[in-house]
Each structure stands twice: as structure tokens, then as C-alpha cells.
Amino acid sequence: MAVEGDATPASSGPGLVAMLVAMVVLTLVAAGGGFGVAWLVNAKINAAKQAVANDANAAKPPEAKFIVKELPTILTKLSGSQAPWLRLNLSIVVAKGTPELDRFAETIAQDVLAFVSNLPVDQVTGPTNFDILRADLQEILRIRSKGAAHELFIRGMLME
């Protein structure tokens, strides 16, 4: 007499083995493809680095013709009663190789100090007056430098 619950389990057989083999083969193909793509990308990166290195050696940047020289800080009291103190931080652009650059910068700073100490407060405040002050300082620089200096920058201006 046969009992209904004694059925033998179905064997996994060649189906499971075939699936495992297929997964291993696909994994190897994917890994090989990944290594192949990485090799190609690395070759392109190395070629680009080599091209950049060749360009860097071939075209060096030109040497600067001008330098920026910072002037000593100018601290003075403006003219008039109850006048505030004025602090100016200036820089000038001069041709490279200008002789006695430090002495030249001191001379410009002294001229600016003499000019600014005679200004009343109302000639320094406001955007229009600031532009006029900058133009006046440019004129002082142009006259004093006789063409050696090209530009004057007001890096900071503080009234106390």
C-alpha cells in the first residue's frame, strides 16, 4: 500500500547546475568588460595628461611687464575744524625694473599725504567725490612718476 505523503522530492538535476554555470560565465564577462573599459579610459586619460604636459612645456606664460607696489598707509587729519581722520591704503602699478622703487613709492605717498591733508570733509564723502579724489590721485601719480607708474588703486579708505 502506498502512502500519499511519501513522494520523492524532484531532483534539482541539470537545471540548477546550468543556471550556476551561466551566472559564473556572466559574472566573468561583466568583470572582463569592466576591466576593459577601465583600461581604455585610463589610456585616454594618460594620453590627455601627456598632451597637457607637452603643451605646458611648449607654451610658458609670458613674464609680467608690470608689478603692483603697495604704498605705505597714509593716516592724516582732514582740513577744517571738527575734521575726521582719514586712512588710505593705496597701491600703484609700475613697470618692472623701475629703479629705486621703494624710494619712488615713499615719494608718491608723501605727495598724496600733502594733498589729502588739505582736503575738507565734503570733498571726500559721497560716490562722486570719491571718483574725483581718485582722478586727482591719478593726476598726482602721473605728474610725479613721469610715465613710470601706470595706475593707482585705492585699496581701502576709512574716515574716523
Tab-separated table of C-alpha atoms in Angstrom, residues 24-135:
chain	number	residue	atom	x	y	z
A	24	VAL	CA	29.521	32.414	-13.306
A	25	VAL	CA	30.050	32.976	-17.042
A	26	LEU	CA	28.015	36.213	-16.981
A	27	THR	CA	29.938	37.423	-13.915
A	28	LEU	CA	33.264	36.763	-15.656
A	29	VAL	CA	32.062	38.547	-18.807
A	30	ALA	CA	30.930	41.560	-16.746
A	31	ALA	CA	34.224	41.690	-14.835
A	32	GLY	CA	36.190	41.422	-18.079
A	33	GLY	CA	34.101	44.193	-19.630
A	34	GLY	CA	34.675	46.406	-16.607
A	35	PHE	CA	38.427	45.874	-16.753
A	36	GLY	CA	38.405	46.523	-20.498
A	37	VAL	CA	36.519	49.806	-20.150
A	38	ALA	CA	38.801	50.888	-17.286
A	39	TRP	CA	41.862	50.116	-19.415
A	40	LEU	CA	40.519	52.165	-22.346
A	41	VAL	CA	39.568	55.123	-20.151
A	42	ASN	CA	42.948	55.020	-18.397
A	43	ALA	CA	44.721	55.035	-21.765
A	44	LYS	CA	42.754	58.125	-22.840
A	45	ILE	CA	43.491	59.886	-19.529
A	46	ASN	CA	47.208	59.150	-19.830
A	47	ALA	CA	47.215	60.467	-23.411
A	48	ALA	CA	45.465	63.665	-22.279
A	49	LYS	CA	47.940	64.126	-19.412
A	50	GLN	CA	50.832	63.692	-21.828
A	51	ALA	CA	49.321	66.278	-24.202
A	52	VAL	CA	48.869	68.763	-21.347
A	53	ALA	CA	52.455	68.202	-20.206
A	54	ASN	CA	53.716	68.812	-23.745
A	55	ASP	CA	51.635	71.995	-24.025
A	56	ALA	CA	52.868	73.225	-20.640
A	57	ASN	CA	56.469	72.760	-21.717
A	58	ALA	CA	55.886	74.386	-25.099
A	59	ALA	CA	53.961	77.498	-24.028
A	60	LYS	CA	55.177	79.043	-20.796
A	61	PRO	CA	53.277	82.126	-19.629
A	62	PRO	CA	54.877	85.416	-20.590
A	63	GLU	CA	56.821	87.250	-17.950
A	64	ALA	CA	54.999	90.135	-16.294
A	65	LYS	CA	55.856	93.619	-17.532
A	66	PHE	CA	54.325	95.391	-14.543
A	67	ILE	CA	54.291	94.899	-10.793
A	68	VAL	CA	51.926	96.152	-8.100
A	69	LYS	CA	53.684	98.080	-5.350
A	70	GLU	CA	51.865	98.750	-2.102
A	71	LEU	CA	52.326	102.264	-0.749
A	72	PRO	CA	52.746	102.915	2.967
A	73	THR	CA	49.467	103.501	4.778
A	74	ILE	CA	48.526	107.174	4.811
A	75	LEU	CA	46.937	108.437	8.027
A	76	THR	CA	46.091	112.121	8.283
A	77	LYS	CA	43.520	114.526	9.615
A	78	LEU	CA	41.445	116.342	7.007
A	79	SER	CA	41.405	120.143	6.977
A	80	GLY	CA	38.823	122.168	8.848
A	81	SER	CA	37.502	122.255	12.366
A	82	GLN	CA	35.989	119.025	13.679
A	83	ALA	CA	37.580	117.177	10.741
A	84	PRO	CA	37.853	113.395	10.979
A	85	TRP	CA	40.933	111.275	10.470
A	86	LEU	CA	41.406	109.659	7.068
A	87	ARG	CA	43.245	106.413	6.454
A	88	LEU	CA	44.182	105.448	2.885
A	89	ASN	CA	45.668	102.186	1.667
A	90	LEU	CA	46.977	102.620	-1.865
A	91	SER	CA	48.806	100.543	-4.459
A	92	ILE	CA	50.439	101.578	-7.707
A	93	VAL	CA	51.175	99.664	-10.887
A	94	VAL	CA	54.704	100.337	-12.126
A	95	ALA	CA	56.876	98.975	-14.888
A	96	LYS	CA	59.048	96.070	-13.841
A	97	GLY	CA	62.623	97.155	-13.241
A	98	THR	CA	61.767	100.679	-12.094
A	99	PRO	CA	64.871	101.991	-10.309
A	100	GLU	CA	64.628	102.776	-6.595
A	101	LEU	CA	61.056	101.540	-6.356
A	102	ASP	CA	60.831	101.892	-2.563
A	103	ARG	CA	62.019	105.492	-2.662
A	104	PHE	CA	59.625	106.212	-5.523
A	105	ALA	CA	56.718	104.727	-3.534
A	106	GLU	CA	57.607	106.851	-0.496
A	107	THR	CA	57.684	109.980	-2.650
A	108	ILE	CA	54.243	109.235	-4.089
A	109	ALA	CA	52.902	108.546	-0.584
A	110	GLN	CA	54.262	111.884	0.677
A	111	ASP	CA	52.650	113.757	-2.219
A	112	VAL	CA	49.314	112.045	-1.591
A	113	LEU	CA	49.581	112.840	2.126
A	114	ALA	CA	50.227	116.520	1.398
A	115	PHE	CA	47.253	116.639	-0.971
A	116	VAL	CA	44.788	114.749	1.220
A	117	SER	CA	45.628	116.647	4.407
A	118	ASN	CA	44.409	119.858	2.709
A	119	LEU	CA	41.019	118.422	1.688
A	120	PRO	CA	37.849	119.349	3.566
A	121	VAL	CA	35.442	116.600	4.602
A	122	ASP	CA	32.821	117.437	1.982
A	123	GLN	CA	35.316	116.776	-0.844
A	124	VAL	CA	35.872	113.199	0.322
A	125	THR	CA	32.362	111.970	1.143
A	126	GLY	CA	29.975	110.577	-1.444
A	127	PRO	CA	30.475	108.485	-4.579
A	128	THR	CA	31.017	111.408	-6.955
A	129	ASN	CA	33.592	112.996	-4.683
A	130	PHE	CA	35.299	109.615	-4.326
A	131	ASP	CA	35.671	109.417	-8.116
A	132	ILE	CA	37.027	112.969	-8.183
A	133	LEU	CA	39.505	112.081	-5.408
A	134	ARG	CA	40.638	109.029	-7.353
A	135	ALA	CA	41.135	111.150	-10.501
